[in-house]
CSV table of C-alpha atoms and ligand atoms in Angstrom, one decimal:
chain,number,residue,atom,x,y,z
A,1,UNK,CA,131.2,108.9,132.4
A,2,UNK,CA,134.1,107.0,131.0
A,3,UNK,CA,135.0,110.4,129.2
A,4,UNK,CA,134.4,112.0,132.6
A,5,UNK,CA,136.7,109.9,134.6
A,6,UNK,CA,139.6,110.1,131.7
A,7,UNK,CA,139.4,113.9,132.4
A,8,UNK,CA,139.6,113.5,136.0
A,9,UNK,CA,142.7,111.0,135.5
A,10,UNK,CA,144.6,113.7,133.3
A,11,UNK,CA,144.1,116.1,136.3
A,12,UNK,CA,145.5,114.3,138.4
A,13,UNK,CA,148.3,113.2,136.4
A,14,UNK,CA,149.0,117.1,135.9
A,15,UNK,CA,148.3,118.0,140.0
A,16,UNK,CA,151.3,114.8,140.6
A,17,UNK,CA,153.6,116.2,137.8
A,18,UNK,CA,153.1,120.2,139.3
A,19,UNK,CA,154.4,118.6,142.5
A,20,UNK,CA,157.7,117.4,140.6
A,21,UNK,CA,158.5,120.1,138.8
A,22,UNK,CA,161.5,121.4,141.2
A,23,UNK,CA,164.3,123.8,139.5
A,24,UNK,CA,166.0,121.0,137.9
A,25,UNK,CA,163.4,120.7,135.6
A,26,UNK,CA,162.9,122.7,132.5
A,27,UNK,CA,159.7,124.0,133.4
A,28,UNK,CA,157.3,126.7,131.7
A,29,UNK,CA,158.5,130.1,133.2
A,30,UNK,CA,155.7,132.4,131.9
A,31,UNK,CA,152.5,132.2,129.4
A,32,UNK,CA,152.0,134.9,126.7
A,33,UNK,CA,148.2,135.4,126.5
A,34,UNK,CA,147.7,136.7,122.4
A,35,UNK,CA,144.4,138.3,121.1
A,36,UNK,CA,142.6,137.1,118.5
A,37,UNK,CA,143.6,139.6,116.3
A,38,UNK,CA,145.7,138.5,113.1
A,39,UNK,CA,148.8,139.6,114.0
A,40,UNK,CA,151.9,137.6,112.5
A,41,UNK,CA,154.5,136.7,114.4
A,42,UNK,CA,158.0,134.7,113.9
A,43,UNK,CA,161.4,136.6,112.8
A,44,UNK,CA,162.1,134.3,109.6
A,45,UNK,CA,159.1,136.3,108.1
A,46,UNK,CA,157.4,138.4,110.7
A,47,UNK,CA,157.7,140.6,113.9
A,48,UNK,CA,159.2,138.7,116.4
A,49,UNK,CA,157.5,137.6,119.3
A,50,UNK,CA,157.8,140.0,122.1
A,51,UNK,CA,160.7,137.7,124.3
A,52,UNK,CA,163.8,138.4,126.7
A,53,UNK,CA,166.8,137.4,125.5
A,54,UNK,CA,167.0,133.3,126.2
A,55,UNK,CA,163.7,132.5,126.0
A,56,UNK,CA,162.3,129.6,124.0
A,57,UNK,CA,159.1,128.9,122.8
A,58,UNK,CA,158.5,125.4,121.4
A,59,UNK,CA,156.2,124.2,118.8
A,60,UNK,CA,155.4,121.4,117.2
A,61,UNK,CA,153.9,120.0,114.0
A,62,UNK,CA,152.3,117.9,111.5
A,63,UNK,CA,150.8,115.9,114.5
A,64,UNK,CA,148.7,114.6,116.1
A,65,UNK,CA,150.3,111.3,115.5
A,66,UNK,CA,149.1,108.0,117.9
A,67,UNK,CA,152.4,106.5,117.2
A,68,UNK,CA,154.4,109.9,118.3
A,69,UNK,CA,152.6,112.3,120.1
A,70,UNK,CA,152.4,110.5,122.9
A,71,UNK,CA,156.1,110.5,122.9
A,72,UNK,CA,156.3,114.0,122.8
A,73,UNK,CA,153.6,115.0,125.7
A,74,UNK,CA,155.5,112.1,128.0
A,75,UNK,CA,158.9,114.8,127.6
A,76,UNK,CA,157.2,117.3,128.0
A,77,UNK,CA,155.5,116.5,131.1
A,78,UNK,CA,158.6,114.8,132.6
A,79,UNK,CA,159.8,118.7,132.1
A,80,UNK,CA,156.7,120.4,133.2
A,81,UNK,CA,157.1,122.1,129.6
A,82,UNK,CA,154.5,123.6,127.8
A,83,UNK,CA,154.1,123.9,124.0
A,84,UNK,CA,151.7,125.1,121.0
A,85,UNK,CA,151.2,122.1,118.3
A,86,UNK,CA,150.1,123.2,114.8
A,87,UNK,CA,147.4,120.3,113.9
A,88,UNK,CA,147.0,119.1,110.2
A,89,UNK,CA,143.2,119.0,109.9
A,90,UNK,CA,143.3,115.2,108.3
A,91,UNK,CA,144.9,114.3,111.4
A,92,UNK,CA,143.1,116.2,113.7
A,93,UNK,CA,140.1,114.5,111.8
A,94,UNK,CA,141.9,110.9,112.0
A,95,UNK,CA,142.6,111.5,115.9
A,96,UNK,CA,140.7,113.6,117.8
A,97,UNK,CA,140.9,112.3,121.6
A,98,UNK,CA,144.6,112.5,121.1
A,99,UNK,CA,144.2,116.0,119.8
A,100,UNK,CA,141.9,116.5,122.9
A,101,UNK,CA,144.2,115.0,125.0
A,102,UNK,CA,147.2,117.4,123.7
A,103,UNK,CA,145.0,120.9,125.3
A,104,UNK,CA,143.8,118.6,128.0
A,105,UNK,CA,147.9,118.3,129.5
A,106,UNK,CA,148.5,122.3,129.4
A,107,UNK,CA,149.8,122.9,125.5
A,108,UNK,CA,147.8,125.1,123.2
A,109,UNK,CA,146.8,124.2,119.6
A,110,UNK,CA,146.5,126.3,116.2
A,111,UNK,CA,146.3,124.7,113.0
A,112,UNK,CA,148.9,123.9,110.1
A,113,UNK,CA,146.5,123.8,107.3
A,114,UNK,CA,143.8,120.9,106.3
A,115,UNK,CA,146.1,118.5,104.1
A,116,UNK,CA,149.6,120.1,104.5
A,117,UNK,CA,149.8,121.0,100.5
A,118,UNK,CA,152.8,123.5,99.9
A,119,UNK,CA,150.0,126.3,99.4
A,120,UNK,CA,151.6,128.5,96.3
A,121,UNK,CA,151.1,125.6,94.5
A,122,UNK,CA,147.1,125.5,94.9
A,123,UNK,CA,144.6,127.9,93.1
A,124,UNK,CA,142.9,130.6,95.4
A,125,UNK,CA,139.6,128.9,95.2
A,126,UNK,CA,141.1,125.7,96.2
A,127,UNK,CA,143.7,127.7,99.2
A,128,UNK,CA,140.2,129.0,101.0
A,129,UNK,CA,138.3,125.4,100.5
A,130,UNK,CA,142.0,124.1,103.0
A,131,UNK,CA,141.2,127.0,105.3
A,132,UNK,CA,137.7,126.5,106.0
A,133,UNK,CA,138.2,122.7,105.8
A,134,UNK,CA,140.9,123.0,108.9
A,135,UNK,CA,138.7,125.8,110.7
A,136,UNK,CA,136.2,123.3,110.5
A,137,UNK,CA,138.1,120.7,112.1
A,138,UNK,CA,139.2,122.2,114.9
A,139,UNK,CA,135.9,123.9,115.5
A,140,UNK,CA,134.2,119.9,115.6
A,141,UNK,CA,137.2,119.0,117.8
A,142,UNK,CA,138.0,121.2,120.3
A,143,UNK,CA,134.7,123.2,120.2
A,144,UNK,CA,136.1,126.6,119.4
A,145,UNK,CA,137.2,129.0,116.5
A,146,UNK,CA,141.1,128.6,114.9
A,147,UNK,CA,143.3,131.2,117.0
A,148,UNK,CA,146.3,130.5,115.4
A,149,UNK,CA,147.5,129.3,111.8
A,150,UNK,CA,151.2,128.3,110.9
A,151,UNK,CA,152.0,127.8,107.0
A,152,UNK,CA,152.8,124.2,105.4
A,153,UNK,CA,156.6,124.8,104.3
A,154,UNK,CA,156.2,128.1,105.8
A,155,UNK,CA,154.4,128.6,102.4
A,156,UNK,CA,152.7,132.2,102.4
A,157,UNK,CA,150.0,133.4,99.9
A,158,UNK,CA,148.4,136.4,99.6
A,159,UNK,CA,145.0,134.5,99.3
A,160,UNK,CA,145.3,132.3,102.7
A,161,UNK,CA,146.8,135.6,104.0
A,162,UNK,CA,143.7,137.8,103.3
A,163,UNK,CA,141.1,135.0,104.7
A,164,UNK,CA,143.5,134.4,108.2
A,165,UNK,CA,143.5,137.7,108.2
A,166,UNK,CA,139.4,138.3,108.1
A,167,UNK,CA,139.1,135.6,110.6
A,168,UNK,CA,141.4,137.5,113.3
A,169,UNK,CA,143.7,134.0,113.2
A,170,UNK,CA,147.4,134.7,114.3
A,171,UNK,CA,149.7,133.5,112.2
A,172,UNK,CA,152.8,131.7,113.5
A,173,UNK,CA,155.9,131.9,111.9
A,174,UNK,CA,159.5,130.4,113.5
A,175,UNK,CA,162.8,132.0,114.7
A,176,UNK,CA,164.6,129.0,114.8
A,177,UNK,CA,164.2,125.0,113.5
A,178,UNK,CA,166.5,121.9,113.8
A,179,UNK,CA,165.4,120.4,109.9
A,180,UNK,CA,163.8,117.6,112.0
A,181,UNK,CA,162.4,115.6,109.0
A,182,UNK,CA,164.8,113.0,108.2
A,183,UNK,CA,164.1,109.0,109.4
A,184,UNK,CA,167.9,108.7,109.3
A,185,UNK,CA,168.6,111.6,112.1
A,186,UNK,CA,169.8,110.7,115.3
A,187,UNK,CA,169.3,112.3,118.7
A,188,UNK,CA,173.3,113.7,118.3
A,189,UNK,CA,172.3,114.9,114.9
A,190,UNK,CA,169.3,116.9,116.2
A,191,UNK,CA,171.3,117.9,120.0
A,192,UNK,CA,173.8,119.0,117.5
A,193,UNK,CA,171.3,121.1,115.0
A,194,UNK,CA,169.6,122.6,118.3
A,195,UNK,CA,173.5,123.8,119.6
A,196,UNK,CA,173.6,125.6,116.4
A,197,UNK,CA,170.8,127.1,115.8
A,198,UNK,CA,170.4,128.5,119.7
A,199,UNK,CA,173.7,130.2,118.9
A,200,UNK,CA,172.2,132.2,116.1
A,201,UNK,CA,169.5,133.3,117.2
A,202,UNK,CA,169.7,132.7,121.2
A,203,UNK,CA,166.0,131.8,121.1
A,204,UNK,CA,162.4,132.5,119.8
A,205,UNK,CA,160.7,130.2,118.0
A,206,UNK,CA,161.5,126.9,118.1
A,207,UNK,CA,160.4,124.7,115.3
A,208,UNK,CA,160.0,120.8,115.8
A,209,UNK,CA,157.7,118.4,114.3
A,210,UNK,CA,155.7,116.0,116.4
A,211,UNK,CA,155.0,113.3,113.5
A,212,UNK,CA,158.9,112.4,113.4
A,213,UNK,CA,160.2,109.1,115.1
A,214,UNK,CA,164.0,110.5,115.5
A,215,UNK,CA,162.2,114.3,116.6
A,216,UNK,CA,160.1,112.2,119.6
A,217,UNK,CA,163.4,110.2,120.5
A,218,UNK,CA,165.5,113.1,121.1
A,219,UNK,CA,162.9,115.6,122.9
A,220,UNK,CA,164.3,114.3,126.4
A,221,UNK,CA,167.9,115.1,125.1
A,222,UNK,CA,166.5,118.4,122.9
A,223,UNK,CA,164.8,120.0,126.5
A,224,UNK,CA,167.7,118.7,129.2
A,225,UNK,CA,170.0,121.1,126.1
A,226,UNK,CA,167.9,123.9,126.7
A,227,UNK,CA,167.7,124.1,130.6
A,228,UNK,CA,171.6,123.2,130.8
A,229,UNK,CA,171.9,126.3,128.4
A,230,UNK,CA,169.8,128.2,130.8
A,231,UNK,CA,166.9,129.0,128.5
A,232,UNK,CA,163.3,129.6,129.7
A,233,UNK,CA,160.0,128.1,128.0
A,234,UNK,CA,157.3,131.2,127.1
A,235,UNK,CA,154.3,129.0,126.6
A,236,UNK,CA,151.3,131.1,124.0
A,237,UNK,CA,147.9,131.0,124.9
A,238,UNK,CA,144.7,132.8,122.8
A,239,UNK,CA,142.3,134.3,124.8
B,1,ZN,ZN1,154.8,120.7,108.3
């Protein structure tokens, strides 16, 4: 019963937010629904997503984390923006309710390995075991199969690529990032990095980290910058 009430409150909160999603908000312009066909996306390593100029896909890695992910969710809700979260299996297992809250608030979720080890340092059997573990964690928490995967450190390996292809899991690399993993970074520094990355790439799949305290604090400013520069958010979903 408590779960049902919590779900209703999330739904009501969503409706309240929808009512506030005027033209002054960044918003979410459209959704791309990807098939479960093991495609590889992200211009840093693979084909670009079919995006127009000035479109941006918001992605967050390494969570969910109780200290920071709720701040990220609040900033996204305040701007009516939808994102994709690539979750680490051990964090999924530690915070399943928070993971389900991410999805209940309209975002999509993929995985980012079980242990966030650089797979190029692991044996093939260990890599495949890591993948099986995170697939099981995702299935347990969300009740469905893993749709998408981002490699830790974007460090791809032939064995894991082959296993992902066999499982029909989309590999999602990136187009741009803001190098947001230093605890001493300020909002000003992160905004400046986003400006430079946008100037270089013109948009695409943006990598950020919802476990990083400076990112969580800076996100309202980063989203406002995207709005000021005329970017449209494209949300990724899987059928
Ligand atoms: Zn990561």
